[in-house]
Amino acid sequence: MTDSDSNFDFVVVGGGSAGSVVARRLAEETDASVLVLENGDGDADAPSLYDPTRWVENVGSAFDYGYSYTPHPATHDRRHPLARGKLLGGSGGINALVWTRGHQADYDEWAASGNVGWDFESVLPLLKRSEDWEDGESRLHGSGGPVHVERAKDLHPVAAALIEAGQSMGMPYLDDVTVAAPEGVGPVTMNIRDGRRVNPWDAYVTPLRNRNRLTVVTGARVQKVVLSGGRCTGVEYVVDGEQVTASALTEVVLSAGAIDTPRLLMLSGIGPAGDLAAAGIETNVDLPDVGQNLQEHPFLASLCFDANGPLPAPNNNLEGSVAFWKSRPDISRPDLMFVSMQIPFVTPEIGAQYTIPEKGFCIAPGLSRPQSRGYVKMREGGELEIQPNLLQDEADIAALADGVEIGFDMANGPGFREIAKRLVAPGSSMTRAETVSFIRDAAMPYFHPVGTCAMGTVVDPGLRVYGVDGLRIADASVMPTIVSSYPHATTVMIGEFASRLLTS
Ligand SMILES: Cc1cc2nc3c(=O)[nH]c(=O)nc-3n(C[C@H](O)[C@H](O)[C@H](O)COP(=O)(O)OP(=O)(O)OC[C@H]3O[C@@H](n4cnc5c(N)ncnc54)[C@H](O)[C@@H]3O)c2cc1C
């Protein structure tokens, strides 16, 4: 690379869900030169990346960083895997394809805590901008955007049973679960077109890939940002074993995700001074909240059933429907989400306690508004500790215990009654202590880490890192609180929000 090759107006670190959006909008709407550095493979190709029924195969594959969460007593010191996509499209290239938004109150709360411009009505145009909704343009939906979104089709009996059971318990039917205030049950919405995953990089950037002001380097691992006199002037990265410095004349945008963005800040000396000193890193900017506030959705894998006869092959994303519901009637909005899984999906600890049938299925209660908070910390020798403190807050256990009861009610109602031979795990009459122990054994992360470079403490509402000029963050790490639904569509919206600021 020559010197002029390594000077760009913008450097975008990470071509994942949000980075794809930033790359596209900068390339499309400005004359700026843009460098995208992506650590993953540029030619990733495997059936599991595109076939929605095979997404689970991506976990632990060559397209997954294969991180894990540090064990915690609240989940019986079990080690939870943490999948993160390592390819163009990032985690959006390997995820479970659910495309739903947060509740409108999630965004309104972000704004109420000082993040001006992030309330639901303000971000709605950006949520719509990303979308190509199967029913076309409406007040809530966009059409003609990069990401085709549609309801699950040809519902599997296990997916249909969740809807029937939920309705029999009084849950409203949601023909569209992507409404402003989802509360009820319906077919899940997904980023799928013609039966194939819509990967964010493919959707946003591939059509513009030949713009000559857009340079994409894959297999490029960024090691740190370069600081000079309080300003970020570029990044250092390694590609093919060679160390390269790329200069950013205007800005660097970090879109490396909720684990690697705080890691990069800390490796650059931006973070909690005490932790950095202990890790042998010189502090450039003492920013105590870098890596704090890690939030994750837990779910239970699971209430597992033996089927009373052969079921069709799994379809859609192995789920196909979803319910958003309250653990108690006196709370303002749903704090639980339920899916049914067309396979018998349980943790090894549950598998060791019960005989799990080969042809079974599950009802999986999950928390959409967890109260537990964790952290990402730099340890001595540069190791990263990723601790979500899953279920540490007793309120989370209480809500999930209510979720288990609701799951039992669903199991006994119409829908599941017709397809279930019997409940296999757990036993249906458990003491409170047995329920809590079951929850601690069955809990798993949804792979939704967010919040580690939160707006208000690490970045301002314009996504600029406090204390450094020329450095912004656009990814899931900036969410102050996790949205009470799947976070992908919101992360893409964050990419749109950053792009609007960068291009105006
Ligand atoms: C298995 C799985 C299932 C999920 N299911 C769903 C779902 O169904 N619905 C949903 O809404 N959400 C789901 N999620 C979560 C969702 O996909 C993520 O929240 C979202 O994709 C995060 O986007 P991001 O832009 O923050 O990070 P990512 O999309 O992870 O992008 C980060 C990018 O940065 C790159 N990178 C990292 N470090 C470096 C470095 N040092 N140098 C260069 N590049 C770097 C990575 O390779 C990656 O491409 C799931 C996630 C996983 C892993």
Coordinates of C-alpha atoms and ligand atoms in Angstrom, one line a residue:
M1 CA 0.0 0.0 0.0
T2 CA 1.4 3.5 -0.8
D3 CA 0.9 6.5 1.4
S4 CA -1.9 7.9 -0.7
D5 CA -3.6 4.5 -0.5
S6 CA -3.7 4.7 3.2
N7 CA -5.2 8.2 3.6
F8 CA -9.0 8.2 3.6
D9 CA -11.7 10.6 4.6
F10 CA -13.5 8.0 6.7
V11 CA -12.3 4.7 8.1
V12 CA -15.1 2.3 9.2
V13 CA -14.0 -0.5 11.5
G14 CA -16.2 -3.6 11.0
G15 CA -18.4 -4.5 8.0
G16 CA -21.1 -6.0 10.2
S17 CA -24.8 -5.1 10.7
A18 CA -24.3 -1.4 11.5
G19 CA -21.0 -1.0 9.6
S20 CA -22.6 -2.1 6.4
V21 CA -25.1 0.7 6.7
V22 CA -22.4 3.4 7.4
A23 CA -20.3 2.1 4.4
R24 CA -23.3 2.2 2.1
R25 CA -24.6 5.6 3.0
L26 CA -21.1 7.3 2.9
A27 CA -20.4 5.7 -0.5
E28 CA -23.8 6.6 -1.9
E29 CA -24.4 10.0 -0.5
T30 CA -20.9 11.7 -0.3
D31 CA -17.8 12.0 -2.5
A32 CA -15.7 11.0 0.5
S33 CA -13.1 8.2 0.2
V34 CA -14.1 5.4 2.6
L35 CA -12.1 2.5 3.9
V36 CA -13.9 -0.4 5.5
L37 CA -11.7 -2.8 7.5
E38 CA -13.3 -6.2 8.2
N39 CA -11.6 -8.9 10.2
G40 CA -13.7 -11.6 8.7
D41 CA -13.6 -13.5 5.4
G42 CA -14.6 -11.6 2.3
D43 CA -15.7 -14.8 0.4
A44 CA -17.7 -16.4 3.2
D45 CA -20.0 -18.9 1.6
A46 CA -21.8 -21.9 3.1
P47 CA -25.4 -23.2 3.0
S48 CA -25.8 -22.4 6.7
L49 CA -25.2 -18.7 6.0
Y50 CA -28.2 -18.5 3.7
D51 CA -30.6 -21.3 4.6
P52 CA -32.7 -20.0 7.5
T53 CA -33.3 -23.5 8.9
R54 CA -29.5 -24.0 9.2
W55 CA -28.5 -20.9 11.1
V56 CA -27.6 -22.9 14.3
E57 CA -24.7 -24.5 12.3
N58 CA -23.1 -21.1 12.2
V59 CA -22.6 -21.1 15.9
G60 CA -19.1 -22.4 16.6
S61 CA -18.3 -22.4 12.9
A62 CA -15.4 -20.6 11.1
F63 CA -17.8 -17.6 10.8
D64 CA -18.1 -17.2 14.5
Y65 CA -15.5 -15.7 16.8
G66 CA -16.5 -18.3 19.4
Y67 CA -16.3 -16.1 22.4
S68 CA -17.7 -17.2 25.7
Y69 CA -19.2 -15.5 28.8
T70 CA -17.4 -15.9 32.1
P71 CA -19.3 -18.3 34.3
H72 CA -21.4 -16.9 37.1
P73 CA -23.1 -18.6 40.1
A74 CA -26.5 -17.2 39.0
T75 CA -26.5 -19.7 36.1
H76 CA -24.7 -22.4 38.1
D77 CA -21.2 -21.4 36.9
R78 CA -21.9 -22.8 33.5
R79 CA -19.9 -21.4 30.6
H80 CA -22.2 -19.9 28.0
P81 CA -21.0 -19.6 24.4
L82 CA -21.2 -16.1 22.8
A83 CA -21.5 -16.3 19.1
R84 CA -20.3 -13.2 17.1
G85 CA -20.2 -13.1 13.3
K86 CA -16.8 -13.0 11.6
L87 CA -17.6 -12.2 8.0
L88 CA -19.0 -9.3 5.9
G89 CA -22.4 -8.8 7.4
G90 CA -21.1 -9.5 10.9
S91 CA -23.5 -11.1 13.4
G92 CA -26.2 -10.2 10.9
G93 CA -24.7 -12.7 8.6
I94 CA -25.1 -15.6 11.0
N95 CA -28.0 -14.7 13.3
A96 CA -31.5 -16.3 13.7
L97 CA -33.0 -13.9 11.1
V98 CA -35.7 -12.3 13.4
W99 CA -36.3 -8.7 12.4
T100 CA -38.4 -7.0 15.0
R101 CA -38.1 -3.6 16.7
G102 CA -38.1 -2.5 20.3
H103 CA -41.3 -1.3 22.0
Q104 CA -41.8 2.4 21.3
A105 CA -41.3 3.1 25.1
D106 CA -37.7 1.6 24.8
Y107 CA -36.7 4.5 22.5
D108 CA -38.7 7.1 24.4
E109 CA -36.8 6.1 27.5
W110 CA -33.4 6.5 25.7
A111 CA -34.5 10.0 24.8
A112 CA -35.9 10.8 28.3
S113 CA -32.5 10.0 29.8
G114 CA -30.9 12.8 27.8
N115 CA -30.4 11.2 24.4
V116 CA -32.1 13.8 22.3
G117 CA -33.4 12.6 19.0
W118 CA -33.7 9.0 19.9
D119 CA -37.4 8.9 20.8
F120 CA -39.6 6.5 18.8
E121 CA -41.2 9.1 16.5
S122 CA -37.7 10.5 15.7
V123 CA -36.1 7.1 14.9
L124 CA -39.2 5.7 13.1
P125 CA -38.1 7.2 9.7
L126 CA -34.8 5.5 10.1
L127 CA -36.3 2.1 11.1
K128 CA -38.5 2.5 7.9
R129 CA -35.5 3.5 5.7
S130 CA -33.8 0.2 6.1
E131 CA -36.9 -1.8 5.2
D132 CA -38.5 -3.3 2.2
W133 CA -41.7 -4.6 4.0
E134 CA -43.6 -7.2 2.2
D135 CA -46.9 -5.3 2.5
G136 CA -45.4 -2.0 1.2
E137 CA -45.2 1.5 2.7
S138 CA -47.3 2.5 5.7
R139 CA -47.0 4.7 8.8
L140 CA -44.9 2.1 10.5
H141 CA -43.2 0.3 7.6
G142 CA -40.9 1.2 4.7
S143 CA -40.7 -0.2 1.2
G144 CA -37.8 -0.2 -1.2
G145 CA -35.2 -0.2 1.5
P146 CA -32.2 -2.6 1.4
V147 CA -33.6 -5.2 3.8
H148 CA -36.5 -7.2 2.6
V149 CA -38.7 -8.1 5.6
E150 CA -41.5 -10.6 5.6
R151 CA -43.6 -12.7 8.0
A152 CA -42.8 -16.4 8.5
K153 CA -44.6 -18.4 5.8
D154 CA -46.2 -21.9 5.9
L155 CA -46.2 -22.1 9.7
H156 CA -44.9 -25.3 11.1
P157 CA -47.3 -27.0 13.5
V158 CA -45.0 -26.1 16.5
A159 CA -45.1 -22.4 15.4
A160 CA -48.8 -22.5 14.8
A161 CA -49.3 -24.1 18.2
L162 CA -47.7 -21.2 20.0
I163 CA -50.1 -18.8 18.3
E164 CA -53.1 -20.9 19.1
A165 CA -52.1 -21.5 22.7
G166 CA -51.3 -17.8 23.3
Q167 CA -54.6 -16.7 21.9
S168 CA -56.5 -19.2 24.1
M169 CA -54.8 -17.5 27.0
G170 CA -56.1 -14.1 25.9
M171 CA -53.1 -12.9 23.9
P172 CA -54.1 -10.6 21.0
Y173 CA -53.2 -12.0 17.6
L174 CA -50.5 -9.8 16.0
D175 CA -50.7 -10.1 12.2
D176 CA -47.6 -7.9 12.3
V177 CA -45.3 -8.2 15.4
T178 CA -43.3 -5.1 14.3
V179 CA -45.9 -2.6 15.6
A180 CA -45.0 0.3 17.9
A181 CA -46.2 -1.5 21.1
P182 CA -46.2 -5.3 20.5
E183 CA -48.1 -7.3 23.0
G184 CA -49.6 -10.6 21.8
V185 CA -48.6 -13.4 19.6
G186 CA -48.1 -13.9 15.8
P187 CA -45.9 -15.0 13.0
V188 CA -42.4 -13.7 13.4
T189 CA -41.0 -11.1 10.9
M190 CA -37.6 -12.0 9.4
N191 CA -35.0 -10.6 7.0
I192 CA -35.6 -13.2 4.4
R193 CA -36.2 -13.0 0.6
D194 CA -37.2 -16.0 -1.5
G195 CA -36.3 -18.3 1.4
R196 CA -32.8 -16.9 1.8
R197 CA -31.2 -14.8 4.5
V198 CA -30.8 -11.1 3.6
N199 CA -27.3 -10.4 4.9
P200 CA -26.8 -6.7 5.8
W201 CA -23.6 -6.4 3.8
D202 CA -25.2 -8.1 0.7
A203 CA -28.2 -5.8 1.1
Y204 CA -26.5 -2.5 1.7
V205 CA -23.0 -2.6 0.2
T206 CA -22.8 -5.3 -2.5
P207 CA -24.9 -3.2 -5.0
L208 CA -22.4 -0.3 -4.5
R209 CA -19.2 -2.3 -4.2
N210 CA -17.6 -1.0 -7.4
R211 CA -17.7 2.7 -6.3
N212 CA -14.1 3.7 -6.7
R213 CA -14.1 5.8 -3.5
L214 CA -15.1 2.8 -1.5
T215 CA -12.2 0.5 -0.4
V216 CA -12.9 -2.8 1.4
V217 CA -10.1 -4.8 3.0
T218 CA -11.1 -8.1 4.5
G219 CA -9.0 -10.3 6.8
A220 CA -7.9 -7.0 8.3
R221 CA -7.8 -7.0 12.1
V222 CA -7.8 -3.5 13.6
Q223 CA -5.6 -3.3 16.7
K224 CA -6.2 0.2 17.9
V225 CA -7.1 3.7 16.9
V226 CA -4.3 6.3 16.6
L227 CA -4.7 9.4 18.7
S228 CA -2.8 12.7 18.3
G229 CA -3.5 15.7 20.5
G230 CA -7.0 14.6 21.6
R231 CA -8.0 13.6 18.0
C232 CA -8.4 10.3 16.4
T233 CA -6.3 10.4 13.2
G234 CA -6.6 6.8 12.0
V235 CA -6.2 3.1 12.9
E236 CA -3.5 0.5 13.0
Y237 CA -4.4 -2.9 11.6
V238 CA -2.8 -6.2 10.5
V239 CA -3.5 -7.8 7.2
D240 CA -1.6 -10.8 5.8
G241 CA 0.8 -10.5 8.7
E242 CA 1.7 -7.0 7.8
Q243 CA 1.1 -4.0 10.1
V244 CA -0.6 -1.1 8.3
T245 CA -1.6 2.4 9.5
A246 CA -4.6 4.0 7.7
S247 CA -5.3 7.7 8.2
A248 CA -8.7 9.1 8.6
L249 CA -8.8 12.8 7.5
T250 CA -12.4 13.3 8.7
E251 CA -13.5 10.5 11.1
V252 CA -13.0 6.9 12.3
V253 CA -16.3 5.0 12.9
L254 CA -16.1 2.0 15.1
S255 CA -18.7 -0.6 14.2
A256 CA -16.9 -3.7 15.6
G257 CA -19.9 -4.7 17.8
A258 CA -20.6 -4.7 21.6
I259 CA -17.6 -6.8 22.4
D260 CA -14.9 -5.6 20.0
T261 CA -15.7 -1.9 20.0
P262 CA -15.0 -1.6 23.8
R263 CA -12.0 -3.9 23.4
L264 CA -10.6 -1.5 20.7
L265 CA -11.2 1.6 22.8
M266 CA -9.4 0.0 25.7
L267 CA -6.5 -1.2 23.6
S268 CA -6.2 2.4 22.5
G269 CA -6.0 3.6 26.0
I270 CA -9.6 4.9 26.2
G271 CA -11.4 3.3 29.1
P272 CA -11.3 2.9 32.9
A273 CA -7.8 4.1 34.0
G274 CA -7.5 1.5 36.8
D275 CA -8.3 -1.5 34.6
L276 CA -6.0 -0.2 31.8
A277 CA -3.1 0.3 34.2
A278 CA -3.6 -3.3 35.6
A279 CA -3.5 -4.6 32.0
G280 CA -0.4 -2.7 31.3
I281 CA -2.0 -0.2 28.9
E282 CA -1.3 3.5 29.1
T283 CA -4.4 5.6 29.6
N284 CA -5.0 8.3 27.0
V285 CA -8.6 9.1 28.0
D286 CA -10.0 8.0 31.4
L287 CA -13.5 6.9 30.4
P288 CA -14.8 4.7 33.3
D289 CA -17.9 3.4 31.6
V290 CA -16.2 1.8 28.6
G291 CA -17.2 -1.9 28.8
Q292 CA -19.8 -1.3 31.6
N293 CA -23.5 -1.8 31.2
L294 CA -23.4 -5.1 29.3
Q295 CA -26.9 -6.3 28.8
E296 CA -28.1 -9.6 27.3
H297 CA -31.5 -11.4 26.8
P298 CA -31.6 -14.7 28.6
F299 CA -34.0 -17.5 27.5
L300 CA -34.7 -21.0 28.8
A301 CA -33.7 -24.0 26.7
S302 CA -36.3 -25.2 27.6
L303 CA -39.7 -26.6 28.2
C304 CA -39.2 -29.7 26.1
F305 CA -41.9 -32.1 24.8
D306 CA -42.0 -35.4 23.1
A307 CA -44.2 -35.2 20.0
N308 CA -47.2 -37.5 19.8
G309 CA -46.5 -38.3 16.1
P310 CA -44.2 -37.4 13.3
L311 CA -43.8 -33.7 12.7
P312 CA -42.9 -32.1 9.3
A313 CA -39.3 -31.1 8.8
P314 CA -38.4 -27.8 10.6
N315 CA -38.9 -24.6 8.5
N316 CA -38.4 -20.8 8.6
N317 CA -35.8 -20.0 11.3
L318 CA -36.8 -23.1 13.4
E319 CA -39.1 -20.8 15.4
G320 CA -41.6 -19.1 13.1
S321 CA -43.7 -17.3 15.7
V322 CA -43.2 -15.2 18.7
A323 CA -45.2 -13.9 21.7
F324 CA -44.5 -10.7 23.7
W325 CA -46.3 -10.8 27.1
K326 CA -46.1 -9.5 30.6
S327 CA -44.9 -11.6 33.5
R328 CA -47.5 -9.7 35.7
P329 CA -50.5 -7.7 34.7
D330 CA -49.5 -4.7 36.7
I331 CA -46.4 -3.8 34.7
S332 CA -46.5 -1.3 31.8
R333 CA -45.3 -3.4 28.9
P334 CA -44.2 -6.9 28.1
D335 CA -41.1 -8.2 29.8
L336 CA -41.2 -11.7 28.4
M337 CA -40.8 -13.1 24.9
F338 CA -41.8 -16.7 24.0
V339 CA -40.8 -18.7 21.0
S340 CA -41.5 -22.4 20.3
M341 CA -38.6 -24.3 18.8
Q342 CA -39.2 -27.0 16.2
I343 CA -36.3 -29.0 17.6
P344 CA -35.6 -30.4 21.2
F345 CA -33.1 -27.6 22.1
V346 CA -31.9 -27.9 25.7
T347 CA -28.7 -27.1 27.6
P348 CA -26.2 -29.9 28.3
E349 CA -27.2 -29.7 32.0
I350 CA -30.9 -30.2 31.3
G351 CA -29.9 -33.0 28.8
A352 CA -28.0 -34.7 31.6
Q353 CA -31.1 -34.6 34.0
Y354 CA -33.8 -35.7 31.6
T355 CA -34.2 -38.1 28.7
I356 CA -34.6 -35.8 25.7
P357 CA -36.4 -37.3 22.7
E358 CA -34.9 -37.0 19.3
K359 CA -38.2 -35.9 17.8
G360 CA -39.2 -33.3 20.3
F361 CA -39.9 -29.6 20.4
C362 CA -39.8 -26.8 23.0
I363 CA -41.5 -23.7 24.3
A364 CA -38.8 -21.3 25.3
P365 CA -39.6 -18.4 27.6
G366 CA -37.2 -15.5 27.5
L367 CA -36.7 -12.2 29.2
S368 CA -37.1 -9.1 27.0
R369 CA -36.3 -6.6 29.7
P370 CA -33.6 -8.0 31.9
Q371 CA -32.5 -6.1 34.9
S372 CA -29.1 -7.7 35.3
R373 CA -26.1 -5.7 34.1
G374 CA -22.6 -7.0 33.3
Y375 CA -19.3 -5.8 31.9
V376 CA -16.5 -6.3 29.4
K377 CA -13.1 -5.7 31.2
M378 CA -9.5 -5.7 30.0
R379 CA -7.5 -8.0 32.2
E380 CA -3.8 -8.4 32.7
G381 CA -2.0 -9.6 29.6
G382 CA -4.7 -8.1 27.3
E383 CA -7.3 -10.8 27.9
L384 CA -10.9 -9.7 27.8
E385 CA -13.4 -10.8 30.5
I386 CA -16.9 -10.8 29.2
Q387 CA -19.3 -11.1 32.1
P388 CA -23.1 -10.5 31.5
N389 CA -24.1 -11.4 35.1
L390 CA -27.0 -13.3 33.5
L391 CA -29.9 -13.7 36.1
Q392 CA -27.8 -12.0 38.8
D393 CA -30.8 -9.7 39.6
E394 CA -33.5 -11.6 41.5
A395 CA -36.2 -9.7 39.5
D396 CA -35.0 -11.6 36.4
I397 CA -35.4 -15.0 38.2
A398 CA -38.9 -14.0 39.4
A399 CA -40.0 -12.9 35.9
L400 CA -38.6 -16.1 34.3
A401 CA -40.4 -18.2 37.0
D402 CA -43.6 -16.5 35.8
G403 CA -42.5 -17.3 32.3
V404 CA -42.2 -21.0 33.1
E405 CA -45.8 -21.0 34.6
I406 CA -47.1 -19.2 31.5
G407 CA -45.2 -21.8 29.4
F408 CA -47.0 -24.6 31.3
D409 CA -50.4 -23.0 30.7
M410 CA -49.5 -22.7 27.0
A411 CA -48.5 -26.4 27.0
N412 CA -51.9 -27.4 28.4
G413 CA -54.0 -25.3 26.1
P414 CA -55.2 -26.0 22.6
G415 CA -52.4 -26.1 20.0
F416 CA -49.7 -27.9 22.0
R417 CA -52.2 -30.4 23.5
E418 CA -52.7 -31.8 20.0
I419 CA -49.1 -32.3 19.1
A420 CA -47.5 -33.1 22.5
K421 CA -47.3 -36.6 23.9
R422 CA -45.9 -35.4 27.2
L423 CA -43.7 -32.8 28.8
V424 CA -40.2 -34.2 29.2
A425 CA -38.3 -31.4 30.9
P426 CA -38.9 -30.1 33.4
G427 CA -41.3 -31.9 35.6
S428 CA -44.6 -30.0 35.6
S429 CA -45.1 -29.7 39.3
M430 CA -42.0 -28.1 40.8
T431 CA -41.4 -26.4 44.1
R432 CA -40.2 -22.8 43.9
A433 CA -36.7 -24.0 44.7
E434 CA -36.8 -26.6 41.9
T435 CA -38.1 -24.0 39.5
V436 CA -35.3 -21.6 40.3
S437 CA -32.7 -24.4 40.0
F438 CA -34.3 -25.4 36.6
I439 CA -34.0 -21.8 35.4
R440 CA -30.4 -21.6 36.4
D441 CA -29.6 -24.8 34.5
A442 CA -31.7 -24.0 31.4
A443 CA -30.8 -20.3 30.9
M444 CA -28.9 -19.4 27.8
P445 CA -27.9 -16.1 26.2
Y446 CA -29.8 -15.1 23.1
F447 CA -26.5 -13.7 21.7
H448 CA -27.8 -10.2 22.0
P449 CA -25.0 -8.3 23.9
V450 CA -25.5 -4.5 23.8
G451 CA -24.8 -1.4 25.9
T452 CA -21.0 -1.6 26.5
C453 CA -20.3 1.9 25.0
A454 CA -23.6 3.4 26.0
M455 CA -25.0 6.7 24.9
G456 CA -24.8 9.2 27.8
T457 CA -21.7 7.7 29.3
V458 CA -19.2 6.7 26.6
V459 CA -20.7 8.5 23.5
D460 CA -23.0 11.5 23.2
P461 CA -26.3 11.4 21.5
G462 CA -24.4 12.2 18.2
L463 CA -22.4 8.9 18.9
R464 CA -19.2 10.8 19.4
V465 CA -16.8 9.3 21.9
Y466 CA -16.4 11.6 24.9
G467 CA -13.0 13.2 25.2
V468 CA -11.8 12.3 21.6
D469 CA -12.4 14.3 18.4
G470 CA -12.9 12.4 15.1
L471 CA -14.1 9.2 16.7
R472 CA -17.7 7.9 16.6
I473 CA -19.3 4.5 17.4
A474 CA -22.1 3.0 15.4
D475 CA -23.1 -0.5 16.6
A476 CA -25.1 -2.3 19.3
S477 CA -22.7 -1.1 22.0
V478 CA -24.3 2.3 22.1
M479 CA -27.8 1.2 23.3
P480 CA -28.2 2.6 26.8
T481 CA -30.7 -0.1 27.6
I482 CA -31.4 -3.2 25.6
V483 CA -34.5 -3.0 23.5
S484 CA -37.3 -5.3 24.7
S485 CA -37.2 -7.4 21.5
Y486 CA -34.6 -8.8 19.1
P487 CA -31.9 -6.1 18.6
H488 CA -30.8 -6.5 15.0
A489 CA -33.3 -4.0 13.3
T490 CA -32.4 -1.5 16.0
T491 CA -28.7 -1.9 15.4
V492 CA -29.2 -1.3 11.7
M493 CA -31.2 1.8 12.6
I494 CA -28.2 3.0 14.7
G495 CA -26.2 2.6 11.5
E496 CA -28.8 4.8 9.7
F497 CA -28.7 7.3 12.5
A498 CA -24.9 7.6 12.4
S499 CA -25.0 7.8 8.6
R500 CA -27.4 10.7 8.7
L501 CA -25.1 12.6 11.0
L502 CA -22.0 11.8 8.8
T503 CA -23.6 12.7 5.5
S504 CA -25.4 15.9 6.5
Ligands
LIG1 C1 -26.1 -16.6 16.5 C2 -26.8 -15.3 16.6 C3 -28.2 -15.2 16.6 C4 -28.8 -14.0 16.7 N1 -30.2 -13.9 16.4 C5 -30.7 -12.7 16.3 C6 -32.0 -12.6 15.7 O1 -32.6 -13.5 15.3 N2 -32.6 -11.3 15.7 C7 -31.9 -10.2 16.1 O2 -32.5 -9.1 16.1 N3 -30.6 -10.3 16.6 C8 -30.0 -11.5 16.6 N4 -28.7 -11.6 17.0 C9 -28.0 -10.4 17.4 C10 -27.7 -9.4 16.2 O3 -27.3 -10.2 15.1 C11 -26.6 -8.4 16.6 O4 -27.2 -7.6 17.7 C12 -26.2 -7.4 15.6 O5 -25.9 -8.1 14.4 C13 -25.0 -6.7 16.1 O6 -24.6 -5.8 15.1 P1 -23.2 -4.9 15.2 O7 -23.1 -4.1 14.0 O8 -23.3 -4.3 16.6 O9 -22.0 -6.0 15.3 P2 -21.7 -7.1 14.2 O10 -22.8 -7.3 13.3 O11 -21.2 -8.3 15.0 O12 -20.4 -6.5 13.4 C14 -19.2 -6.3 14.0 C15 -18.2 -6.5 12.8 O13 -16.9 -6.0 13.2 C16 -15.9 -7.0 12.8 N5 -14.8 -6.8 13.7 C17 -14.7 -7.0 15.0 N6 -13.5 -6.7 15.5 C18 -12.8 -6.2 14.5 C19 -11.5 -5.7 14.4 N7 -10.7 -5.6 15.5 N8 -11.0 -5.3 13.2 C20 -11.8 -5.4 12.1 N9 -13.1 -5.9 12.1 C21 -13.6 -6.3 13.3 C22 -16.6 -8.3 12.9 O14 -15.9 -9.3 12.2 C23 -18.0 -8.0 12.4 O15 -18.1 -8.2 11.0 C24 -28.1 -12.8 16.9 C25 -26.7 -12.9 17.0 C26 -26.0 -14.1 16.8 C27 -24.5 -14.2 16.9

